[in-house]
Amino acid sequence: MLLRCKLFGKTYEFRDLRELMGKANEDKSGDHLAGVAASSAIERVAAKYVLSEVPLWALYEIPVAPYEQDEVTRVIMDAVDQNAYAQIKTWTVGQLREWILDNKTTNDDIKKIQNGLTSEMIAAVAKLMSNMDLVLAASKIRVVTHANNTMGEMGRLASRNQPNHPTDDPDGIRAEIYEGLSYGSGDSVIGINPVDDSLASVQRLLDMSYKVIQDWKIPTQNCVLAHVTTQMEAMKRGSPAGLVFQSLAGSQKGNESFGISVGMLDEAYEIAKKYAVVPGPNYMYFETGEGAELSADAHHGWDQLTLEVRCYGLAKRYAPFQVNSVVGFIGPEYLYDARQITRAGLEDHFCAKLTGISMGCDACYTNHARADQNSLENLSILLAAAGCNYFMGVPMGDDPMLSYQSNSFHDAPSLRQILKLRPLPEFENWLVEMGLWDKEKLLLTDKAGDATMFVR
Amino acid sequence: MITQQQIESIIDAVVAELQRQGLVRNERPFVPSGAGDLNLDLPDITALEYRTRAYVENVRKPDVLRALMSTTPSRIGIGHAGPRYRNIPQFIFLADHAVTQDALFKEIDPALLQQFNLFEVQTQASNRQEYLLRPDLGRKLSDTARKTLQEKCVKKPDVQIYVSDGLSAAAIEHNLRDIFPVIQQGLQQAGLKMGTPFYVKYGRVGLLNDVNSIVDAKVVVTLIGERPGLGRAEAASVYMGYRPQSDSNDADRDVVCNIFNGGTNPLEAGAYVVEYIKRMLKHQASGIKLKLIEQGISK
Ligand code: B12
């Protein structure tokens, strides 16, 4: 194998595709930590240039981890539609980029080849794209799902109501849910991260959130983001859950560190189909985030973007209602500053849409990263323009339990206003009934922001 | 005789209390002192009364809103300007973000370590910046640390406890006094053999493995600072595992998190940790394995 080019008369050579893929990435601290990043800006360009001439079949043949040794690889490879793959396997990565960007290429065209792509190919094409490329390309691709309401249609933007509380106090969580609903947040899911992963606590929160949904006849679903095994047990015992959640990693070893396996997820999916209190056909909710694999020493020497895209390949097996990366969540060791977080957020969204899953984004940062609320707002505007399915809704963006900052209850209505987007259709009608939303002007009404309207 | 000054301070206190309850609104906290002469002397909006105030305009049920707000430290009842934030909540948020960044670089108070007889060792991270960017170094003891632990620590105890700053030294300062005695006493009462406790600077959770390569305990427990939230650096976690090995990972561990007054109460957390340790010893397992055994799914 020879992977070589010249720039300004100087030769750049790459040992193998794994090294090339790492060096073709935009600058990220996590890739430096893994020792796979380019050593200079010009070497990065050289890697992108060489990668653009690599045919897709070559990437098909070198998954991150061997088929025999890694069940995530098996899930992704077994799902490849050989007819679709046959159409594109001789294309180069560069050709794929220009084809996706081409004005003649539509959502339908992309859907036709989508199932022929592996995660490694999708990650590769993202590496050749600029930020605006990623926004434009993603904006072409729609992935529509349904649980209690419809996610992902053109012109819609949803918000997950994320009412976390440092002691899981049901009263406090309910108060936050009310505040969020009064701003039109909650159409994606009312999704609570519990402090206490015990069965009793998870059941209590499922009951409470489901009751709010029932009492106010809200077209949405609830979810408690405990470990999947706890949710499965709760559902078997009759607790009402709308979506079943789990964090994913892009390698078998990474998933082992999360205490999950494909077998366990398969079982969770069966339980969801059987017990979830939504009509479906989509029942699952996954979160991902660049760096999780490296953090568990489960990255097989690959870059964090490629591993991230493999999470989407795995997620696709379960036709999820929604998936989001939690893009600045772990910290500066993987995404150092606002610029790296922004880049990763745009890549993740595009790659997930190209994979064919319903993608939102937890655009966020931690207090030890060099980012702030302004940079997070910027990212969410870019992603909303890219057709992102949903963002988080956290009271003023400050989550006192997970200790990070994300989008706020105020952000979804702002983005809807700026970009002429609407809440999810069923939920929009409910907001109108509640007198919170002006369907003509696409604005919140004067009643918005007063949580007491939900206290009888 | 009550002095004028005392009367004024009583009035101030009453007004502050009314404001705290939202009964008096102080929308314009300053008074211009005269035409043409701009003279701003603004109050401290980071004070509790400004944090607990409702900023929603035309609330239907003001008392209900106050009741809702009292149930959570989250920033609700903040109102809006169009779909955006009102001024004062926005400045409080920005101020909190600014001070949080300082908290990250704080070091632990040596007097506290002395009080609990904790000697100090360090991981391979040589400073805070390196610690932030190289989590791998925070999972390995420095060579000096290895030697010190070899010399000073009891080997093969039932339970080894150590403390680490992690991402917030302030969290340790906040909780150690409450939680540490509870855990120690609980384990002593259970008749378990305790290892020699110590403090590790710049530790990550995965350091459990390296520590156990020296002390060879049945259960290893670390009290560690969680990453700081906005304006809050006081939350700590206890991570623990049964017989951590060099290849143990998070699935083999358990955690009690959000420990501080206002989250998981440190005294209760201590008792909870002791319970966890007993269960680990009983089933000779921890993490997901322990959970599956207890649910009767696996042996
Ligand atoms: C950051 C974080 C993560 C990161 C960790 C990666 C990283 N490098 O930091 C990611 C996104 C991967 C993660 C994943 C999960 N997390 Co987490 N995580 C946190 C968070 C926000 C901060 C942790 C922190 O400050 N650590 C301190 C520093 C010093 O540790 P560190 O060495 O840098 O990082 C290690 C720990 O963070 C640890 N860790 C993180 N989460 C968890 C969860 C469990 C059960 C264990 C054993 C270890 C663990 O993994 C890191 C690598 O070893 C806490 C919230 C909190 N208040 O603490 C939740 C929290 C600890 N996580 C939680 C959960 C439930 C999970 C998941 C099980 C979610 C899921 N359903 O899959 C997964 C799987 C964890 C696993 N077994 O690997 C819960 C634990 C609840 C409980 N009582 O059991 C918490 C409290 C948040 C919540 N309420 O949802 N998490």
PDB file of N, CA, C and O in Angstrom, chain A residues 259-319:
ATOM      1  N   GLY A 259     -20.915  -1.496  30.393  1.00  0.00           N
ATOM      2  CA  GLY A 259     -21.713  -2.587  30.927  1.00  0.00           C
ATOM      3  C   GLY A 259     -22.822  -3.037  29.988  1.00  0.00           C
ATOM      4  O   GLY A 259     -23.893  -3.438  30.432  1.00  0.00           O
ATOM      5  N   ILE A 260     -22.582  -2.930  28.676  1.00  0.00           N
ATOM      6  CA  ILE A 260     -23.620  -3.364  27.726  1.00  0.00           C
ATOM      7  C   ILE A 260     -23.011  -4.222  26.612  1.00  0.00           C
ATOM      8  O   ILE A 260     -21.792  -4.241  26.421  1.00  0.00           O
ATOM      9  N   SER A 261     -23.878  -4.918  25.880  1.00  0.00           N
ATOM     10  CA  SER A 261     -23.446  -5.705  24.733  1.00  0.00           C
ATOM     11  C   SER A 261     -24.576  -5.650  23.710  1.00  0.00           C
ATOM     12  O   SER A 261     -25.684  -5.213  24.034  1.00  0.00           O
ATOM     13  N   VAL A 262     -24.289  -6.117  22.497  1.00  0.00           N
ATOM     14  CA  VAL A 262     -25.328  -6.125  21.473  1.00  0.00           C
ATOM     15  C   VAL A 262     -26.486  -7.020  21.924  1.00  0.00           C
ATOM     16  O   VAL A 262     -27.656  -6.665  21.771  1.00  0.00           O
ATOM     17  N   GLY A 263     -26.153  -8.142  22.543  1.00  0.00           N
ATOM     18  CA  GLY A 263     -27.202  -9.035  23.040  1.00  0.00           C
ATOM     19  C   GLY A 263     -28.115  -8.329  24.031  1.00  0.00           C
ATOM     20  O   GLY A 263     -29.337  -8.443  23.966  1.00  0.00           O
ATOM     21  N   MET A 264     -27.506  -7.566  24.921  1.00  0.00           N
ATOM     22  CA  MET A 264     -28.293  -6.844  25.925  1.00  0.00           C
ATOM     23  C   MET A 264     -29.173  -5.786  25.258  1.00  0.00           C
ATOM     24  O   MET A 264     -30.345  -5.614  25.608  1.00  0.00           O
ATOM     25  N   LEU A 265     -28.611  -5.083  24.259  1.00  0.00           N
ATOM     26  CA  LEU A 265     -29.395  -4.053  23.560  1.00  0.00           C
ATOM     27  C   LEU A 265     -30.538  -4.694  22.762  1.00  0.00           C
ATOM     28  O   LEU A 265     -31.642  -4.149  22.698  1.00  0.00           O
ATOM     29  N   ASP A 266     -30.257  -5.859  22.167  1.00  0.00           N
ATOM     30  CA  ASP A 266     -31.308  -6.571  21.432  1.00  0.00           C
ATOM     31  C   ASP A 266     -32.480  -6.872  22.372  1.00  0.00           C
ATOM     32  O   ASP A 266     -33.647  -6.675  22.030  1.00  0.00           O
ATOM     33  N   GLU A 267     -32.116  -7.325  23.568  1.00  0.00           N
ATOM     34  CA  GLU A 267     -33.138  -7.660  24.552  1.00  0.00           C
ATOM     35  C   GLU A 267     -33.905  -6.400  24.970  1.00  0.00           C
ATOM     36  O   GLU A 267     -35.136  -6.415  25.091  1.00  0.00           O
ATOM     37  N   ALA A 268     -33.163  -5.324  25.167  1.00  0.00           N
ATOM     38  CA  ALA A 268     -33.803  -4.061  25.564  1.00  0.00           C
ATOM     39  C   ALA A 268     -34.795  -3.615  24.486  1.00  0.00           C
ATOM     40  O   ALA A 268     -35.894  -3.131  24.779  1.00  0.00           O
ATOM     41  N   TYR A 269     -34.393  -3.802  23.230  1.00  0.00           N
ATOM     42  CA  TYR A 269     -35.249  -3.402  22.113  1.00  0.00           C
ATOM     43  C   TYR A 269     -36.542  -4.224  22.105  1.00  0.00           C
ATOM     44  O   TYR A 269     -37.644  -3.686  21.907  1.00  0.00           O
ATOM     45  N   GLU A 270     -36.395  -5.520  22.364  1.00  0.00           N
ATOM     46  CA  GLU A 270     -37.596  -6.368  22.421  1.00  0.00           C
ATOM     47  C   GLU A 270     -38.527  -5.913  23.553  1.00  0.00           C
ATOM     48  O   GLU A 270     -39.743  -5.822  23.380  1.00  0.00           O
ATOM     49  N   ILE A 271     -37.928  -5.624  24.696  1.00  0.00           N
ATOM     50  CA  ILE A 271     -38.733  -5.177  25.834  1.00  0.00           C
ATOM     51  C   ILE A 271     -39.400  -3.842  25.512  1.00  0.00           C
ATOM     52  O   ILE A 271     -40.571  -3.622  25.830  1.00  0.00           O
ATOM     53  N   ALA A 272     -38.673  -2.960  24.843  1.00  0.00           N
ATOM     54  CA  ALA A 272     -39.232  -1.660  24.475  1.00  0.00           C
ATOM     55  C   ALA A 272     -40.436  -1.837  23.563  1.00  0.00           C
ATOM     56  O   ALA A 272     -41.491  -1.221  23.757  1.00  0.00           O
ATOM     57  N   LYS A 273     -40.279  -2.714  22.558  1.00  0.00           N
ATOM     58  CA  LYS A 273     -41.381  -2.920  21.615  1.00  0.00           C
ATOM     59  C   LYS A 273     -42.617  -3.460  22.344  1.00  0.00           C
ATOM     60  O   LYS A 273     -43.742  -3.126  22.008  1.00  0.00           O
ATOM     61  N   LYS A 274     -42.356  -4.275  23.354  1.00  0.00           N
ATOM     62  CA  LYS A 274     -43.450  -4.919  24.068  1.00  0.00           C
ATOM     63  C   LYS A 274     -44.099  -3.974  25.087  1.00  0.00           C
ATOM     64  O   LYS A 274     -45.318  -3.903  25.190  1.00  0.00           O
ATOM     65  N   TYR A 275     -43.275  -3.257  25.845  1.00  0.00           N
ATOM     66  CA  TYR A 275     -43.821  -2.543  27.000  1.00  0.00           C
ATOM     67  C   TYR A 275     -43.879  -1.018  26.869  1.00  0.00           C
ATOM     68  O   TYR A 275     -44.535  -0.363  27.690  1.00  0.00           O
ATOM     69  N   ALA A 276     -43.180  -0.429  25.920  1.00  0.00           N
ATOM     70  CA  ALA A 276     -43.129   1.039  25.890  1.00  0.00           C
ATOM     71  C   ALA A 276     -44.539   1.603  25.716  1.00  0.00           C
ATOM     72  O   ALA A 276     -45.343   1.060  24.956  1.00  0.00           O
ATOM     73  N   VAL A 277     -44.805   2.725  26.409  1.00  0.00           N
ATOM     74  CA  VAL A 277     -46.167   3.270  26.397  1.00  0.00           C
ATOM     75  C   VAL A 277     -46.361   4.265  25.250  1.00  0.00           C
ATOM     76  O   VAL A 277     -46.964   5.320  25.434  1.00  0.00           O
ATOM     77  N   VAL A 278     -45.774   3.957  24.091  1.00  0.00           N
ATOM     78  CA  VAL A 278     -45.973   4.786  22.898  1.00  0.00           C
ATOM     79  C   VAL A 278     -46.327   3.869  21.734  1.00  0.00           C
ATOM     80  O   VAL A 278     -45.934   2.701  21.738  1.00  0.00           O
ATOM     81  N   PRO A 279     -47.058   4.378  20.729  1.00  0.00           N
ATOM     82  CA  PRO A 279     -47.433   3.524  19.605  1.00  0.00           C
ATOM     83  C   PRO A 279     -46.250   3.122  18.705  1.00  0.00           C
ATOM     84  O   PRO A 279     -46.349   2.154  17.963  1.00  0.00           O
ATOM     85  N   GLY A 280     -45.139   3.858  18.753  1.00  0.00           N
ATOM     86  CA  GLY A 280     -43.990   3.528  17.904  1.00  0.00           C
ATOM     87  C   GLY A 280     -44.162   4.024  16.489  1.00  0.00           C
ATOM     88  O   GLY A 280     -44.958   4.940  16.272  1.00  0.00           O
ATOM     89  N   PRO A 281     -43.464   3.465  15.501  1.00  0.00           N
ATOM     90  CA  PRO A 281     -42.641   2.248  15.546  1.00  0.00           C
ATOM     91  C   PRO A 281     -41.222   2.477  16.089  1.00  0.00           C
ATOM     92  O   PRO A 281     -40.405   1.562  16.018  1.00  0.00           O
ATOM     93  N   ASN A 282     -40.921   3.655  16.606  1.00  0.00           N
ATOM     94  CA  ASN A 282     -39.578   3.910  17.113  1.00  0.00           C
ATOM     95  C   ASN A 282     -39.637   4.061  18.633  1.00  0.00           C
ATOM     96  O   ASN A 282     -40.494   4.782  19.140  1.00  0.00           O
ATOM     97  N   TYR A 283     -38.730   3.372  19.315  1.00  0.00           N
ATOM     98  CA  TYR A 283     -38.831   3.291  20.784  1.00  0.00           C
ATOM     99  C   TYR A 283     -37.529   3.609  21.515  1.00  0.00           C
ATOM    100  O   TYR A 283     -37.527   3.645  22.736  1.00  0.00           O
ATOM    101  N   MET A 284     -36.433   3.738  20.774  1.00  0.00           N
ATOM    102  CA  MET A 284     -35.150   3.791  21.479  1.00  0.00           C
ATOM    103  C   MET A 284     -34.553   5.202  21.443  1.00  0.00           C
ATOM    104  O   MET A 284     -34.801   5.985  20.527  1.00  0.00           O
ATOM    105  N   TYR A 285     -33.751   5.471  22.454  1.00  0.00           N
ATOM    106  CA  TYR A 285     -33.050   6.744  22.562  1.00  0.00           C
ATOM    107  C   TYR A 285     -31.598   6.440  22.928  1.00  0.00           C
ATOM    108  O   TYR A 285     -31.352   5.731  23.912  1.00  0.00           O
ATOM    109  N   PHE A 286     -30.647   6.941  22.135  1.00  0.00           N
ATOM    110  CA  PHE A 286     -29.239   6.718  22.448  1.00  0.00           C
ATOM    111  C   PHE A 286     -28.489   8.038  22.542  1.00  0.00           C
ATOM    112  O   PHE A 286     -28.807   8.992  21.829  1.00  0.00           O
ATOM    113  N   GLU A 287     -27.469   8.028  23.402  1.00  0.00           N
ATOM    114  CA  GLU A 287     -26.524   9.142  23.420  1.00  0.00           C
ATOM    115  C   GLU A 287     -25.126   8.614  23.165  1.00  0.00           C
ATOM    116  O   GLU A 287     -24.801   7.475  23.491  1.00  0.00           O
ATOM    117  N   THR A 288     -24.325   9.487  22.573  1.00  0.00           N
ATOM    118  CA  THR A 288     -22.959   9.137  22.191  1.00  0.00           C
ATOM    119  C   THR A 288     -22.092  10.360  22.461  1.00  0.00           C
ATOM    120  O   THR A 288     -22.615  11.392  22.884  1.00  0.00           O
ATOM    121  N   GLY A 289     -20.820  10.261  22.194  1.00  0.00           N
ATOM    122  CA  GLY A 289     -19.971  11.445  22.314  1.00  0.00           C
ATOM    123  C   GLY A 289     -18.524  11.094  22.041  1.00  0.00           C
ATOM    124  O   GLY A 289     -18.027  10.075  22.527  1.00  0.00           O
ATOM    125  N   GLU A 290     -17.879  11.926  21.231  1.00  0.00           N
ATOM    126  CA  GLU A 290     -16.487  11.649  20.879  1.00  0.00           C
ATOM    127  C   GLU A 290     -15.633  11.567  22.142  1.00  0.00           C
ATOM    128  O   GLU A 290     -15.742  12.400  23.029  1.00  0.00           O
ATOM    129  N   GLY A 291     -14.802  10.561  22.222  1.00  0.00           N
ATOM    130  CA  GLY A 291     -13.869  10.428  23.338  1.00  0.00           C
ATOM    131  C   GLY A 291     -14.207   9.301  24.293  1.00  0.00           C
ATOM    132  O   GLY A 291     -13.354   8.854  25.055  1.00  0.00           O
ATOM    133  N   ALA A 292     -15.454   8.818  24.267  1.00  0.00           N
ATOM    134  CA  ALA A 292     -15.859   7.795  25.234  1.00  0.00           C
ATOM    135  C   ALA A 292     -15.012   6.526  25.077  1.00  0.00           C
ATOM    136  O   ALA A 292     -14.659   5.880  26.060  1.00  0.00           O
ATOM    137  N   GLU A 293     -14.658   6.175  23.826  1.00  0.00           N
ATOM    138  CA  GLU A 293     -13.897   4.944  23.598  1.00  0.00           C
ATOM    139  C   GLU A 293     -12.472   5.095  24.120  1.00  0.00           C
ATOM    140  O   GLU A 293     -11.954   4.232  24.832  1.00  0.00           O
ATOM    141  N   LEU A 294     -11.850   6.218  23.768  1.00  0.00           N
ATOM    142  CA  LEU A 294     -10.482   6.441  24.223  1.00  0.00           C
ATOM    143  C   LEU A 294     -10.440   6.455  25.750  1.00  0.00           C
ATOM    144  O   LEU A 294      -9.526   5.913  26.378  1.00  0.00           O
ATOM    145  N   SER A 295     -11.458   7.057  26.351  1.00  0.00           N
ATOM    146  CA  SER A 295     -11.536   7.128  27.806  1.00  0.00           C
ATOM    147  C   SER A 295     -11.556   5.735  28.422  1.00  0.00           C
ATOM    148  O   SER A 295     -11.098   5.526  29.541  1.00  0.00           O
ATOM    149  N   ALA A 296     -12.066   4.760  27.680  1.00  0.00           N
ATOM    150  CA  ALA A 296     -12.107   3.384  28.177  1.00  0.00           C
ATOM    151  C   ALA A 296     -10.993   2.552  27.532  1.00  0.00           C
ATOM    152  O   ALA A 296     -11.034   1.323  27.588  1.00  0.00           O
ATOM    153  N   ASP A 297     -10.028   3.221  26.911  1.00  0.00           N
ATOM    154  CA  ASP A 297      -8.924   2.552  26.229  1.00  0.00           C
ATOM    155  C   ASP A 297      -9.452   1.503  25.248  1.00  0.00           C
ATOM    156  O   ASP A 297      -8.954   0.380  25.178  1.00  0.00           O
ATOM    157  N   ALA A 298     -10.465   1.874  24.492  1.00  0.00           N
ATOM    158  CA  ALA A 298     -11.141   0.928  23.614  1.00  0.00           C
ATOM    159  C   ALA A 298     -11.235   1.485  22.195  1.00  0.00           C
ATOM    160  O   ALA A 298     -12.198   1.263  21.490  1.00  0.00           O
ATOM    161  N   HIS A 299     -10.206   2.249  21.775  1.00  0.00           N
ATOM    162  CA  HIS A 299     -10.280   2.954  20.486  1.00  0.00           C
ATOM    163  C   HIS A 299      -9.474   2.271  19.388  1.00  0.00           C
ATOM    164  O   HIS A 299      -9.498   2.707  18.236  1.00  0.00           O
ATOM    165  N   HIS A 300      -8.742   1.201  19.700  1.00  0.00           N
ATOM    166  CA  HIS A 300      -7.996   0.427  18.709  1.00  0.00           C
ATOM    167  C   HIS A 300      -7.066   1.295  17.862  1.00  0.00           C
ATOM    168  O   HIS A 300      -6.860   1.007  16.683  1.00  0.00           O
ATOM    169  N   GLY A 301      -6.566   2.369  18.422  1.00  0.00           N
ATOM    170  CA  GLY A 301      -5.625   3.208  17.682  1.00  0.00           C
ATOM    171  C   GLY A 301      -6.263   4.077  16.615  1.00  0.00           C
ATOM    172  O   GLY A 301      -5.571   4.636  15.768  1.00  0.00           O
ATOM    173  N   TRP A 302      -7.593   4.198  16.634  1.00  0.00           N
ATOM    174  CA  TRP A 302      -8.282   5.019  15.645  1.00  0.00           C
ATOM    175  C   TRP A 302      -8.673   6.372  16.222  1.00  0.00           C
ATOM    176  O   TRP A 302      -8.654   6.579  17.432  1.00  0.00           O
ATOM    177  N   ASP A 303      -9.053   7.273  15.340  1.00  0.00           N
ATOM    178  CA  ASP A 303      -9.439   8.628  15.747  1.00  0.00           C
ATOM    179  C   ASP A 303     -10.851   8.631  16.324  1.00  0.00           C
ATOM    180  O   ASP A 303     -11.653   7.733  16.061  1.00  0.00           O
ATOM    181  N   GLN A 304     -11.174   9.684  17.063  1.00  0.00           N
ATOM    182  CA  GLN A 304     -12.440   9.670  17.793  1.00  0.00           C
ATOM    183  C   GLN A 304     -13.657   9.885  16.894  1.00  0.00           C
ATOM    184  O   GLN A 304     -14.742   9.417  17.216  1.00  0.00           O
ATOM    185  N   LEU A 305     -13.498  10.538  15.754  1.00  0.00           N
ATOM    186  CA  LEU A 305     -14.645  10.718  14.866  1.00  0.00           C
ATOM    187  C   LEU A 305     -15.088   9.367  14.293  1.00  0.00           C
ATOM    188  O   LEU A 305     -16.281   9.044  14.252  1.00  0.00           O
ATOM    189  N   THR A 306     -14.125   8.575  13.828  1.00  0.00           N
ATOM    190  CA  THR A 306     -14.484   7.287  13.234  1.00  0.00           C
ATOM    191  C   THR A 306     -15.206   6.408  14.264  1.00  0.00           C
ATOM    192  O   THR A 306     -16.214   5.771  13.959  1.00  0.00           O
ATOM    193  N   LEU A 307     -14.700   6.401  15.492  1.00  0.00           N
ATOM    194  CA  LEU A 307     -15.369   5.611  16.531  1.00  0.00           C
ATOM    195  C   LEU A 307     -16.768   6.137  16.809  1.00  0.00           C
ATOM    196  O   LEU A 307     -17.709   5.379  17.015  1.00  0.00           O
ATOM    197  N   GLU A 308     -16.909   7.446  16.794  1.00  0.00           N
ATOM    198  CA  GLU A 308     -18.213   8.053  17.031  1.00  0.00           C
ATOM    199  C   GLU A 308     -19.222   7.582  15.973  1.00  0.00           C
ATOM    200  O   GLU A 308     -20.358   7.227  16.283  1.00  0.00           O
ATOM    201  N   VAL A 309     -18.785   7.575  14.707  1.00  0.00           N
ATOM    202  CA  VAL A 309     -19.717   7.210  13.634  1.00  0.00           C
ATOM    203  C   VAL A 309     -20.127   5.740  13.757  1.00  0.00           C
ATOM    204  O   VAL A 309     -21.240   5.362  13.400  1.00  0.00           O
ATOM    205  N   ARG A 310     -19.240   4.931  14.298  1.00  0.00           N
ATOM    206  CA  ARG A 310     -19.603   3.522  14.526  1.00  0.00           C
ATOM    207  C   ARG A 310     -20.738   3.390  15.554  1.00  0.00           C
ATOM    208  O   ARG A 310     -21.516   2.446  15.492  1.00  0.00           O
ATOM    209  N   CYS A 311     -20.824   4.337  16.469  1.00  0.00           N
ATOM    210  CA  CYS A 311     -21.972   4.320  17.397  1.00  0.00           C
ATOM    211  C   CYS A 311     -23.269   4.459  16.601  1.00  0.00           C
ATOM    212  O   CYS A 311     -24.281   3.836  16.938  1.00  0.00           O
ATOM    213  N   TYR A 312     -23.244   5.292  15.565  1.00  0.00           N
ATOM    214  CA  TYR A 312     -24.472   5.501  14.778  1.00  0.00           C
ATOM    215  C   TYR A 312     -24.819   4.239  14.007  1.00  0.00           C
ATOM    216  O   TYR A 312     -25.996   3.895  13.847  1.00  0.00           O
ATOM    217  N   GLY A 313     -23.768   3.545  13.515  1.00  0.00           N
ATOM    218  CA  GLY A 313     -23.986   2.281  12.821  1.00  0.00           C
ATOM    219  C   GLY A 313     -24.660   1.276  13.747  1.00  0.00           C
ATOM    220  O   GLY A 313     -25.576   0.547  13.354  1.00  0.00           O
ATOM    221  N   LEU A 314     -24.206   1.263  15.000  1.00  0.00           N
ATOM    222  CA  LEU A 314     -24.812   0.370  15.988  1.00  0.00           C
ATOM    223  C   LEU A 314     -26.239   0.814  16.319  1.00  0.00           C
ATOM    224  O   LEU A 314     -27.175   0.005  16.364  1.00  0.00           O
ATOM    225  N   ALA A 315     -26.414   2.115  16.499  1.00  0.00           N
ATOM    226  CA  ALA A 315     -27.737   2.648  16.858  1.00  0.00           C
ATOM    227  C   ALA A 315     -28.779   2.278  15.801  1.00  0.00           C
ATOM    228  O   ALA A 315     -29.929   1.953  16.112  1.00  0.00           O
ATOM    229  N   LYS A 316     -28.359   2.316  14.540  1.00  0.00           N
ATOM    230  CA  LYS A 316     -29.283   2.116  13.428  1.00  0.00           C
ATOM    231  C   LYS A 316     -30.005   0.767  13.502  1.00  0.00           C
ATOM    232  O   LYS A 316     -31.150   0.635  13.072  1.00  0.00           O
ATOM    233  N   ARG A 317     -29.332  -0.213  14.089  1.00  0.00           N
ATOM    234  CA  ARG A 317     -29.927  -1.549  14.249  1.00  0.00           C
ATOM    235  C   ARG A 317     -31.253  -1.484  15.006  1.00  0.00           C
ATOM    236  O   ARG A 317     -32.120  -2.333  14.827  1.00  0.00           O
ATOM    237  N   TYR A 318     -31.415  -0.451  15.842  1.00  0.00           N
ATOM    238  CA  TYR A 318     -32.591  -0.391  16.710  1.00  0.00           C
ATOM    239  C   TYR A 318     -33.575   0.702  16.294  1.00  0.00           C
ATOM    240  O   TYR A 318     -34.411   1.115  17.098  1.00  0.00           O
ATOM    241  N   ALA A 319     -33.487   1.180  15.068  1.00  0.00           N
ATOM    242  CA  ALA A 319     -34.406   2.192  14.541  1.00  0.00           C
ATOM    243  C   ALA A 319     -34.785   3.220  15.609  1.00  0.00           C
ATOM    244  O   ALA A 319     -35.965   3.387  15.925  1.00  0.00           O
TER     245      ALA A 319
END
